[in-house]
Short mmCIF file of C-alpha atoms in Angstrom, two decimals:
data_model
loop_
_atom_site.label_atom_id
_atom_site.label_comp_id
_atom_site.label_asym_id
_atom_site.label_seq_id
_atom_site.Cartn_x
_atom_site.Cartn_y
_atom_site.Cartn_z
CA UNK A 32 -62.62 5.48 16.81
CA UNK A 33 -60.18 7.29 14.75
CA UNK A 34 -59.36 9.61 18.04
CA UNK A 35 -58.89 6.68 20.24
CA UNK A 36 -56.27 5.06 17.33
CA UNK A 37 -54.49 8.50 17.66
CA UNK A 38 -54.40 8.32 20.95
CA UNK A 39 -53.11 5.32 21.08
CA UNK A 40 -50.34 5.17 18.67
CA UNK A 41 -48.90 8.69 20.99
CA UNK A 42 -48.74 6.71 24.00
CA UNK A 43 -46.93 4.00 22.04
CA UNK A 44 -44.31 6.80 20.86
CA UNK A 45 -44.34 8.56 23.78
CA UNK A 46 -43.33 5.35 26.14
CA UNK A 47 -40.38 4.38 23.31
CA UNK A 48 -39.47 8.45 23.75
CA UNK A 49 -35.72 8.82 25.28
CA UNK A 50 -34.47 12.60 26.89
CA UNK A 51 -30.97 13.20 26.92
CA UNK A 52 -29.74 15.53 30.46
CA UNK A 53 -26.93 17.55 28.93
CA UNK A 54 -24.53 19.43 31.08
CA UNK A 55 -22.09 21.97 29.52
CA UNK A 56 -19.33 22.54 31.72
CA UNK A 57 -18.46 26.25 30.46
CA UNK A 58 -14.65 26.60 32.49
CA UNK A 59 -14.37 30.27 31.69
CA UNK A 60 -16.70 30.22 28.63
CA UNK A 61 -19.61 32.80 28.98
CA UNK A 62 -21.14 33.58 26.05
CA UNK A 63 -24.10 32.66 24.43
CA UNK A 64 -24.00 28.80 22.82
CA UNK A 65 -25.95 26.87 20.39
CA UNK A 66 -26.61 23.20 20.82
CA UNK A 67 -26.91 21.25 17.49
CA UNK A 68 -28.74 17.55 18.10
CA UNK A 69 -27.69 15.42 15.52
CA UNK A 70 -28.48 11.17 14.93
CA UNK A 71 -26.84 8.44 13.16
CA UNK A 72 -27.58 8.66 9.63
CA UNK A 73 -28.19 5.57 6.82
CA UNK A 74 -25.06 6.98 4.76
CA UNK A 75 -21.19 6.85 5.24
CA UNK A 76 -20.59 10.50 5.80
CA UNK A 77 -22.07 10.85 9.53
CA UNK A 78 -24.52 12.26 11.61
CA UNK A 79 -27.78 13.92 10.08
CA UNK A 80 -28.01 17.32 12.45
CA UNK A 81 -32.20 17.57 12.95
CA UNK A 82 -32.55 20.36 15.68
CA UNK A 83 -30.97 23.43 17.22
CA UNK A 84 -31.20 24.77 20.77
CA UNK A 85 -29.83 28.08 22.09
CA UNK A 86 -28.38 28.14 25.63
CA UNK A 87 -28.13 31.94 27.16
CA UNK A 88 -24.96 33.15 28.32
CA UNK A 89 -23.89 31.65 31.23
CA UNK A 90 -26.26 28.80 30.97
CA UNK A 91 -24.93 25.21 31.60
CA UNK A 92 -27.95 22.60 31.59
CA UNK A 93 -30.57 21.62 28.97
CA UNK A 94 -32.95 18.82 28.70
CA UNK A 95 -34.08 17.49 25.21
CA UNK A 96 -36.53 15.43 25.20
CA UNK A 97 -38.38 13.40 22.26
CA UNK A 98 -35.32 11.53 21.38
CA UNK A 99 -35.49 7.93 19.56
CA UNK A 100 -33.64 5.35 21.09
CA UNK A 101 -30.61 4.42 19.13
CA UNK A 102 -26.67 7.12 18.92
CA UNK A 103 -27.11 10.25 19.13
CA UNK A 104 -24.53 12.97 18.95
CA UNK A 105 -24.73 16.90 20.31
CA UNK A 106 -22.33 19.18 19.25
CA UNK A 107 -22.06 22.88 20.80
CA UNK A 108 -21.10 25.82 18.94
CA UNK A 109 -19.45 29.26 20.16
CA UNK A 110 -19.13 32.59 18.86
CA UNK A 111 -15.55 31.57 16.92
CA UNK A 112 -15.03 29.06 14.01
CA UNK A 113 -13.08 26.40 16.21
CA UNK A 114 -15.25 26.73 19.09
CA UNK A 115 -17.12 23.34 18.71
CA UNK A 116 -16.99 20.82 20.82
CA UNK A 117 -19.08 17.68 20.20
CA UNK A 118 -19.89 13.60 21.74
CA UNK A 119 -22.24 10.84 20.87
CA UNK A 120 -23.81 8.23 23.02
CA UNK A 121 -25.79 5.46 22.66
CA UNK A 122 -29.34 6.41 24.28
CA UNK A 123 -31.98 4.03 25.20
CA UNK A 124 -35.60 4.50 26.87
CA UNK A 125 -35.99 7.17 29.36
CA UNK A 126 -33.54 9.15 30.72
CA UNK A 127 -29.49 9.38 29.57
CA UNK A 128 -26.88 11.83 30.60
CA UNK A 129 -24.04 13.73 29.25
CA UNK A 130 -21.72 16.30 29.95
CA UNK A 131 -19.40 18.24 27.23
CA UNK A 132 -16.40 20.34 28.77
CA UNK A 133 -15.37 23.51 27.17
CA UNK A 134 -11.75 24.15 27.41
CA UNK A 135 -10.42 27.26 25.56
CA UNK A 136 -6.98 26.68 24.13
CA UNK A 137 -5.31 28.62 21.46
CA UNK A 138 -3.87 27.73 18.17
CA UNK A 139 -1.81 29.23 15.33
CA UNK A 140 -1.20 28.73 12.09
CA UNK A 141 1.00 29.35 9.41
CA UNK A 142 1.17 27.56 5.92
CA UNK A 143 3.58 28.14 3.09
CA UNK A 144 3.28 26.54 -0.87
CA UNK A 145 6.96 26.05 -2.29
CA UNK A 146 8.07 28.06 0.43
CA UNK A 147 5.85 31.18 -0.15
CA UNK A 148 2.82 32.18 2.51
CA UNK A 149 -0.38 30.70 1.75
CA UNK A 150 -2.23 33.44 1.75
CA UNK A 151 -5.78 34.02 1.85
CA UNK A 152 -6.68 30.86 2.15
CA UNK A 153 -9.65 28.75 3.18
CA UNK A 154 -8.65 26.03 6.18
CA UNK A 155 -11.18 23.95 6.99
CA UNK A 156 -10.73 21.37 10.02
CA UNK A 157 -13.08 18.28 10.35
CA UNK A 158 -13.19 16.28 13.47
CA UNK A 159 -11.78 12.19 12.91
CA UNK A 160 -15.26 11.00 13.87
CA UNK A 161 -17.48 13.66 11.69
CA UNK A 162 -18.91 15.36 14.33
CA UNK A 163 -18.25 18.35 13.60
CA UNK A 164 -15.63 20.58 11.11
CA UNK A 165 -15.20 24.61 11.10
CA UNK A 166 -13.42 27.23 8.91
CA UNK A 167 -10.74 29.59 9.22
CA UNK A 168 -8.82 31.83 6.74
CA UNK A 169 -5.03 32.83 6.36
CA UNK A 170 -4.07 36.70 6.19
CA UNK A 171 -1.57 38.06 3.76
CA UNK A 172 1.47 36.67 6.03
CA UNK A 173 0.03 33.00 5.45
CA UNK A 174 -1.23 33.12 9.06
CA UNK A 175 -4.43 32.45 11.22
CA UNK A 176 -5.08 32.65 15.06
CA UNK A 177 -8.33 31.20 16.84
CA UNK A 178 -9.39 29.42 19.92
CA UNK A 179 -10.64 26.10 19.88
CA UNK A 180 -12.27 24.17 22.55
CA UNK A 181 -11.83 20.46 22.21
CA UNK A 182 -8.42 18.18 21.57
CA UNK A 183 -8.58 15.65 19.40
CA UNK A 184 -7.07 14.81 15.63
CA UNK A 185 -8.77 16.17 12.47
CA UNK A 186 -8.56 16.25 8.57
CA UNK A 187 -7.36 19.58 7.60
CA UNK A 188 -8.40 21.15 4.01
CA UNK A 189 -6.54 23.97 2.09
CA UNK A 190 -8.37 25.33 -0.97
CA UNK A 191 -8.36 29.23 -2.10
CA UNK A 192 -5.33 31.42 -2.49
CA UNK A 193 -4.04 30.68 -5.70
CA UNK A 194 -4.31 26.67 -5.14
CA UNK A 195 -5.03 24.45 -7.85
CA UNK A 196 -7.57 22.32 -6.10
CA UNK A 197 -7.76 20.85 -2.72
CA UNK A 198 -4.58 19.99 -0.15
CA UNK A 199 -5.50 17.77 2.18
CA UNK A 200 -3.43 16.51 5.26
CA UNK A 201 -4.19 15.64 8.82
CA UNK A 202 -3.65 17.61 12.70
CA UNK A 203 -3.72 16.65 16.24
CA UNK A 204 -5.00 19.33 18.63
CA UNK A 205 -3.61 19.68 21.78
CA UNK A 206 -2.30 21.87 24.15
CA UNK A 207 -3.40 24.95 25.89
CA UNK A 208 -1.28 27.49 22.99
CA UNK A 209 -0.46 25.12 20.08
CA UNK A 210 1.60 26.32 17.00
CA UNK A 211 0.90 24.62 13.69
CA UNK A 212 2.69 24.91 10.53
CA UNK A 213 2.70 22.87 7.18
CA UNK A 214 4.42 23.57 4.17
CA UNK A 215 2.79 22.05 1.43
CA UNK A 216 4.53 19.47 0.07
CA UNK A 217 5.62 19.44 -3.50
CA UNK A 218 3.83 15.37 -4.16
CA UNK A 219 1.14 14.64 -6.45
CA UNK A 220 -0.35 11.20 -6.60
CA UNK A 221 -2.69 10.54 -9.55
CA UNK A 222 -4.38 7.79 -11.53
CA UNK A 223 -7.52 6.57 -13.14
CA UNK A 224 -9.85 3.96 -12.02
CA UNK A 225 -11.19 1.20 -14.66
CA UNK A 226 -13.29 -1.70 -14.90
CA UNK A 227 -11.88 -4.75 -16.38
CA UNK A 228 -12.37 -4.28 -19.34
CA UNK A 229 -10.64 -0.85 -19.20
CA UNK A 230 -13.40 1.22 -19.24
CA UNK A 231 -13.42 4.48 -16.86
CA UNK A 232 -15.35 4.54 -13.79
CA UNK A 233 -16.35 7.34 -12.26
CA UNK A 234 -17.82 8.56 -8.73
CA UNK A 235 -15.07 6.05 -7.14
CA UNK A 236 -14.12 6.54 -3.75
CA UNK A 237 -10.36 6.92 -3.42
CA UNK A 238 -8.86 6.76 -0.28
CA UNK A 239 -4.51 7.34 0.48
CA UNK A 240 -3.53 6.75 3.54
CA UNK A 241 -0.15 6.98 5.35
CA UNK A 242 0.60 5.55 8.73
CA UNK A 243 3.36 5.85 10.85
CA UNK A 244 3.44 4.99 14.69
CA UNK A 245 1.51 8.35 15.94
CA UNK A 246 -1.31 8.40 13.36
CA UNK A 247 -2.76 7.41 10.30
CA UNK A 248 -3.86 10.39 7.66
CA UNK A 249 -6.10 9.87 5.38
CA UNK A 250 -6.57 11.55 1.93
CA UNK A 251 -10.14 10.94 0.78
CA UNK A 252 -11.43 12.02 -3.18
CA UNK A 253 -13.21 10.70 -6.22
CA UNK A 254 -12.73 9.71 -9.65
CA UNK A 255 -13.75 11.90 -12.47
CA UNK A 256 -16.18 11.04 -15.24
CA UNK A 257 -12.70 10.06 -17.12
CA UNK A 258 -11.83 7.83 -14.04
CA UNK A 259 -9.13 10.19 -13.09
CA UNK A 260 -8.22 11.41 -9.46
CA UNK A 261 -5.69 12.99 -8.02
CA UNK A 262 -4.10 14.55 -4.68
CA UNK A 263 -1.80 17.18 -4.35
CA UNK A 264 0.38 17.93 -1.37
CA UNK A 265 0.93 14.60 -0.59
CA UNK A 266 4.07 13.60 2.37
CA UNK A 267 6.63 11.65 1.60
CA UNK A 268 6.61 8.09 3.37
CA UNK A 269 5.04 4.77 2.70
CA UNK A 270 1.10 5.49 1.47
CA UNK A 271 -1.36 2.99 0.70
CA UNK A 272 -3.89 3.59 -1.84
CA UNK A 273 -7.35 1.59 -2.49
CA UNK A 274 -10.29 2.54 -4.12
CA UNK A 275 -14.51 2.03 -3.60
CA UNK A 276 -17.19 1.81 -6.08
CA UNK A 277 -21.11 0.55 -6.23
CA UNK A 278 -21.06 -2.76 -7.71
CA UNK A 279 -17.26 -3.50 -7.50
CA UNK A 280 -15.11 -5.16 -5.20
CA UNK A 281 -12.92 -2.40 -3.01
CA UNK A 282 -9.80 -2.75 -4.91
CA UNK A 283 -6.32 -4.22 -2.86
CA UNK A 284 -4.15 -1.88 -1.59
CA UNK A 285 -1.34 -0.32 -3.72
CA UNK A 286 2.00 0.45 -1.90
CA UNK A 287 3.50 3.88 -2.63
CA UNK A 288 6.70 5.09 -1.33
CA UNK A 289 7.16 8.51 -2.17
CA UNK A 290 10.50 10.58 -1.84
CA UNK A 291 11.38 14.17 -1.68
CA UNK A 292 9.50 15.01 -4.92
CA UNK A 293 7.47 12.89 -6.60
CA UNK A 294 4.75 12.45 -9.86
CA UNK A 295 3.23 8.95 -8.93
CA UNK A 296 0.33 7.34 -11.46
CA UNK A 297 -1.02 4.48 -11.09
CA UNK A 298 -4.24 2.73 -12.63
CA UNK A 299 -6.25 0.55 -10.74
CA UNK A 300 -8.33 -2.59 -12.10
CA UNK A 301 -11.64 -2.53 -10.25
CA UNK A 302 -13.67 -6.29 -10.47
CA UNK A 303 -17.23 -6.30 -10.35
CA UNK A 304 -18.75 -8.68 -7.64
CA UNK A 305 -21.18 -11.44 -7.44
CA UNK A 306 -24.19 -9.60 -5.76
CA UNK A 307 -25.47 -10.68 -2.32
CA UNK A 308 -28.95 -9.14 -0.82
CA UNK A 309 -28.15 -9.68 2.82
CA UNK A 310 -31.82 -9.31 5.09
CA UNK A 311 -31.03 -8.45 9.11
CA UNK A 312 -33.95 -8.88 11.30
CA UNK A 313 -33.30 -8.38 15.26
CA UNK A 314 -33.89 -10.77 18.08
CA UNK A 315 -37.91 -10.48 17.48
CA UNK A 316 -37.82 -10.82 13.82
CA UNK A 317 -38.53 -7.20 13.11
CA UNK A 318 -36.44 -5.64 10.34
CA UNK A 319 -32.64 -3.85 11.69
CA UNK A 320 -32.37 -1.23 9.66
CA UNK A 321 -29.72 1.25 9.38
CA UNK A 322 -27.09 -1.54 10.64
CA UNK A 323 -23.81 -1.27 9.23
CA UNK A 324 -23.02 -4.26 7.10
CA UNK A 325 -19.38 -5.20 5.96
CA UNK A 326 -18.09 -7.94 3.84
CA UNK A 327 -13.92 -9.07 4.21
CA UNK A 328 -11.70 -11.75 4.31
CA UNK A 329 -9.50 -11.09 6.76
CA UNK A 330 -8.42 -7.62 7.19
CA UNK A 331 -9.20 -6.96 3.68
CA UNK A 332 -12.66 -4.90 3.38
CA UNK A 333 -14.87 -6.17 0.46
CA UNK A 334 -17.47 -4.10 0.69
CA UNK A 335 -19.97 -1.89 3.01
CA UNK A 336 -23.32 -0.43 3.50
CA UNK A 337 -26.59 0.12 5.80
CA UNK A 338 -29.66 -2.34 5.73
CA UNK A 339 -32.29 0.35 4.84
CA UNK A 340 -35.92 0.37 6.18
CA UNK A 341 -36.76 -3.26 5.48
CA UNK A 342 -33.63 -4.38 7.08
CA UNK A 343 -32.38 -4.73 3.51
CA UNK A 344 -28.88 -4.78 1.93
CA UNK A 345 -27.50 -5.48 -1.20
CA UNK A 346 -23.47 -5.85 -1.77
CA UNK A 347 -20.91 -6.97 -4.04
CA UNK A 348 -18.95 -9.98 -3.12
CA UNK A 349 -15.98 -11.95 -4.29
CA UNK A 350 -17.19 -15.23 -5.93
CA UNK A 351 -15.28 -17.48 -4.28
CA UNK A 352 -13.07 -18.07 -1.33
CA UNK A 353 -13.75 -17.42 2.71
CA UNK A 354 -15.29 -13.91 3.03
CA UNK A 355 -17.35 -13.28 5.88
CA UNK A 356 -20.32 -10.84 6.63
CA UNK A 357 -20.10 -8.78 9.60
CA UNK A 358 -23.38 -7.37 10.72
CA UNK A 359 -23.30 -4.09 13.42
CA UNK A 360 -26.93 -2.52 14.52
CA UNK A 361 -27.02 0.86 15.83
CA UNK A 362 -29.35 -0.09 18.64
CA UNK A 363 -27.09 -3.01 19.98
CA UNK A 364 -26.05 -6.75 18.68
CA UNK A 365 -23.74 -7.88 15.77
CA UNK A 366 -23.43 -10.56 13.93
CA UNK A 367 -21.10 -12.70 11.73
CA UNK A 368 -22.19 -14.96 8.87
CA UNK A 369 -20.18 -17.03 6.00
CA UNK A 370 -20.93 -16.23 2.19
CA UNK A 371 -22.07 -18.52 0.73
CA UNK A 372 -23.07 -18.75 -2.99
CA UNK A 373 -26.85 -18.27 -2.47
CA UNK A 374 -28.54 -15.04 -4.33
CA UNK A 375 -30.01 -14.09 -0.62
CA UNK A 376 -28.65 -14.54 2.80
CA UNK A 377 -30.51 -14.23 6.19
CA UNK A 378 -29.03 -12.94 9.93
CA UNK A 379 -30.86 -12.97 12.57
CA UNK A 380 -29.32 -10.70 15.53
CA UNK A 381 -29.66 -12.25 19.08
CA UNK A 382 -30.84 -10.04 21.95
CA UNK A 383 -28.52 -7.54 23.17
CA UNK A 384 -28.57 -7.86 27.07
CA UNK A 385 -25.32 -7.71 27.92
CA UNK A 386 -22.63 -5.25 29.07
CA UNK A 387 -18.46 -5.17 28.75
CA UNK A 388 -16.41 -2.68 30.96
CA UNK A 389 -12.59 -3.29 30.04
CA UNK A 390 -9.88 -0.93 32.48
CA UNK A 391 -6.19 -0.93 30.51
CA UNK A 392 -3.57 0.20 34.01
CA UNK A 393 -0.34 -0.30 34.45
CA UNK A 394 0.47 -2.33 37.86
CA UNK A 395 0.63 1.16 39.65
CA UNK A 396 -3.44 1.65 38.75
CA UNK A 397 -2.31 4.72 36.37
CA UNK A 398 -4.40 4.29 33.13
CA UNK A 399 -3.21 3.70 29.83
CA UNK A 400 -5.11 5.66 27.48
CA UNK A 401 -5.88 5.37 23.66
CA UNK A 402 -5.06 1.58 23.37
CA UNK A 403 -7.09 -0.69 20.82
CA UNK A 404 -8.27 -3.56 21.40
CA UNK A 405 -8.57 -6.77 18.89
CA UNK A 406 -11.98 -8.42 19.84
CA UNK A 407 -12.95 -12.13 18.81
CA UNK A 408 -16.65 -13.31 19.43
CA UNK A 409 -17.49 -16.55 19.77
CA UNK A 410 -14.67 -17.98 17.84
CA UNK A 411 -14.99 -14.89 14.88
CA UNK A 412 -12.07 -12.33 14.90
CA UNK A 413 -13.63 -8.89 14.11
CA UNK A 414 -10.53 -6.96 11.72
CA UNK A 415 -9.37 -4.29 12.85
CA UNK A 416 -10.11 -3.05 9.17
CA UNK A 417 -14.46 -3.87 10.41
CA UNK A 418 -14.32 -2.44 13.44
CA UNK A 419 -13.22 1.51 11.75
CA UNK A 420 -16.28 0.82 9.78
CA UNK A 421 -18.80 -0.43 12.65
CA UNK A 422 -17.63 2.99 14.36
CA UNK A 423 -20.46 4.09 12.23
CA UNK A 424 -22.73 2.04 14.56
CA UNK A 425 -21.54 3.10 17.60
CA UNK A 426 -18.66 0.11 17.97
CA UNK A 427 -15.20 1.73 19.39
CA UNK A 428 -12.62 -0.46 20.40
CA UNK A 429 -10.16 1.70 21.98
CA UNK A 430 -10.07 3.01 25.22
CA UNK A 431 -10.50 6.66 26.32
CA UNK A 432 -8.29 9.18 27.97
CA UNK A 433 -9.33 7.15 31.78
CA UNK A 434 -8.15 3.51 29.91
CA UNK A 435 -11.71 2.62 29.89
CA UNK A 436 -13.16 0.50 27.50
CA UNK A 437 -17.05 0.44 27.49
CA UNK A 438 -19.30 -1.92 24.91
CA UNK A 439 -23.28 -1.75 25.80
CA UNK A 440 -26.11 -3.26 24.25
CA UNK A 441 -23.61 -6.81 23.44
CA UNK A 442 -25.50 -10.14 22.74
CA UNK A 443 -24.65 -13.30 25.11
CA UNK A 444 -21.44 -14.99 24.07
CA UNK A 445 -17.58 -15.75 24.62
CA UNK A 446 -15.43 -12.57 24.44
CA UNK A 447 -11.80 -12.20 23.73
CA UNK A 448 -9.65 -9.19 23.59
CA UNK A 449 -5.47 -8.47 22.82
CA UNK A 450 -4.36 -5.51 23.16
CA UNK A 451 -2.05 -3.39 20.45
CA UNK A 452 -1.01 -0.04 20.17
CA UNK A 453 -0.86 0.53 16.01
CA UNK A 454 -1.54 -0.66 12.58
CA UNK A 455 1.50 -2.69 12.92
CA UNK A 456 0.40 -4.53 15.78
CA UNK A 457 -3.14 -5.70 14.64
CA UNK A 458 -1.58 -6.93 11.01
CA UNK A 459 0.97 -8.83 13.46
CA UNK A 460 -1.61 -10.43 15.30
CA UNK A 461 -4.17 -11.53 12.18
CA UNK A 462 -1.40 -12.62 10.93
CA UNK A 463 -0.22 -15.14 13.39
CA UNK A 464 -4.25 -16.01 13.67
CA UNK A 465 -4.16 -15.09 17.17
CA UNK A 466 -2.03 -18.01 18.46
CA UNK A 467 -1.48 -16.25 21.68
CA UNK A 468 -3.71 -16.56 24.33
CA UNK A 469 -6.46 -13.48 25.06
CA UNK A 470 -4.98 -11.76 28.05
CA UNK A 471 -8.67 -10.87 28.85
CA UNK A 472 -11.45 -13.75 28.24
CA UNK A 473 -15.03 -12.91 29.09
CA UNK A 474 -17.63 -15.31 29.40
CA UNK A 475 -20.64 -13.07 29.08
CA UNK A 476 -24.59 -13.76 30.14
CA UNK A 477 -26.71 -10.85 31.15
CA UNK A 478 -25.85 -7.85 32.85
CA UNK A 479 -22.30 -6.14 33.11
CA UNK A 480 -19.29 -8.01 32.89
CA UNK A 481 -15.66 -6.24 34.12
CA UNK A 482 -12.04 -7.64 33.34
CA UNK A 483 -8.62 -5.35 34.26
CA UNK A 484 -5.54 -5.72 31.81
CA UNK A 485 -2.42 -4.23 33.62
CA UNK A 486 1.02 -3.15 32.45
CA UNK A 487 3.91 -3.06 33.86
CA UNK A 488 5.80 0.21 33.49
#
């Protein structure tokens, strides 16, 4: 009896097991790779890398197999510290496919502190999504040469040679022979982070970001156990500055225009919120765990988290006024739901049967890449602000270098999207509460559903 219960429960696992068809295309690449497998973790900082394969020179197909359903990313490794090159996909029963290109560009450095060389110094770059981050080091002359082998933007960290902690700022690769200097500028920004009662809390996540119309860079850090934090290095511009902590509502943001050089402080007031335990169960009552689970008013993030095994979350709230919760599985489905002042809250997920294939052209069917798109669901605007966050569960509302826009696994419902190009944009659009109509309006049932926005150019 035993036996025939084992044998059983395999065939269950085996006819839920996914294999993923991966394709390298190598370009001139020959050497010998390694092929990291990697799946969405329960915790903010990424993917949780479970299993290596090696891929002989010249090689340029490999099927893994044993995969749960759900994202999963694969990120390939060369000889040299930039060559990485990584995706994720959303994989479901049986077979998926996926191919990663390997381009090999070159790129040069050269970063100066106060005018001086930098030099040997640690550089390490991390990818904008997390999937993957690599390490160079600067000779005497401040300098550093590698090849890298996938475009993109990334957080770039200087520590080492003579620095008094970490310099962070941000990068966009691209280009086949790219030259890339910073000179460190001479900013700090520092603070302390208290309860109300002016007490110091530490562990906080502290976050400064500064946007212009390229990109937005992000400085991330914590508090001390004396509450402090601070950032070195920092550019001059307009920054915003907020801060996260368990138990406490993610503070407002702080304005910070900083000129040529500047010593800012600031102290921020953190205020403890009235604590929700939120339970997701999907569209057969089972327990959605590992969904990502946001609470805001507006474009103004609350609070975050996962559901863990039981489908079980537990977040800080404000005590009053309209906040929403925003509900984003990893296998498919979201959901919306108003607080309300009850201890526990319920969301059921409905079934996720539905597809949404969105082309941006202009009116000479040329694509317009890398445009985001503001989505509203059955009468519920999803911030711009939630949908960064619900990245983490596979949600991306931009489209890619074709001016494709692809969203699988979406429940039944109405479907509205506006385009914008920045920050800017979005605010300008939440702000006006989206009087103006959707240029695309989908009304979606099962099965794939495709809508064209054109531009004229």
């Amino acid at each position: 009896m035993r036996t025939l219960f084992a044998l059983i429960l395999l065939a269950a696992f085996d006819a839920r097991a996914a294999t993923l068809q991966l394709t390298i295309d190598r370009g001139e690449m020959r050497g010998p790779l390694e092929v990291h497998v990697g799946v969405r973790g329960d915790h903010e900082e990424g993917m949780r890398w479970t299993a290596i394969h090696r891929m002989p020179p010249n090689g340029s197909t490999l099927a893994i197999g044993d995969l749960a359903p759900g994202i999963i990313a694969i990120q390939v490794r060369g000889a040299g510290p930039l060559e990485r090159a990584a995706a994720q996909m959303r994989i479901g029963d049986g077979l998926s496919a996926m191919t990663i290109p390997l381009h090999g560009k070159t790129l040069r450095g050269a970063i100066t502190d106060d005018g001086v060389p930098l030099a040997n110094a640690k550089v390490r770059f991390v990818r904008n999504d997390d999937l993957w981050d690599a390490e160079v080091a600067t000779d005497a002359r401040g300098t550093f040469a590698a090849t890298y082998w996938q475009e993109g933007d990334v957080q770039v960290e200087l520590y080492g040679g003579g620095l008094q902690g970490l310099v962070s700022t941000q990068a966009s690769l691209r280009g086949d022979a790219m030259n890339w200097t910073f000179a460190i500028p001479m900013r700090t920004v520092r603070g302390k982070v208290v309860d109300e009662e002016g007490k110091p809390i530490a562990g906080a996540k502290v976050t400064l970001r500064r946007s212009d119309e390229r990109a937005s860079r992000l400085l991330t850090g914590r508090s001390g156990a004396d509450g402090s934090f601070s950032f070195r290095g920092v550019a001059a511009g307009v920054h915003t500055l907020r801060v996260a902590a368990d138990d406490f509502l993610v503070s407002a943001r702080e304005e910070l225009r900083l000129g040529e050089r500047a010593d800012e402080q600031r102290t921020i007031t953190m205020q403890r919120g009235a604590r929700r335990t939120i339970t997701v169960v999907d569209s057969t009552g089972a327990p959605a765990t590992k969904a990502v689970v946001v609470c805001a008013t507006g474009s103004v993030v609350h609070s975050n988290g996962f559901t863990d095994g039981l489908g079980r979350i537990t977040l800080p709230v404000p005590a009053s006024g309209r906040s929403a919760i925003y509900v984003f599985s990893p296998r498919g489905s979201l959901g919306v739901l108003r607080v309300c002042e009850a201890s526990a809250m319920r969301i059921a997920l409905p079934a996720a049967t539905s597809r949404v294939e969105v082309s941006t052209l202009t009116t000479k069917n040329e694509p317009v890449p890398h445009l985001w798109l503001l989505m509203r669901y059955d009468g519920e605007i999803i911030p711009p602000e939630v949908v960064k966050l619900a990245r983490r569960a596979g949600l991306v509302l931009n489209t890619d270098d074709d001016g494709r826009l692809v969203l699988r696994n979406l429940p039944k419902g109405r479907y509205e999207f506006w385009p914008y190009a920045n920050d800017a944009q979005a605010e300008a659009l939440l702000a006006s509460s989206v009087d103006v109509a959707a240029p695309v309006v989908l009304d979606v049932s099962e099965g794939t559903h495709r809508a064209t926005l054109r531009f004229a150019r």
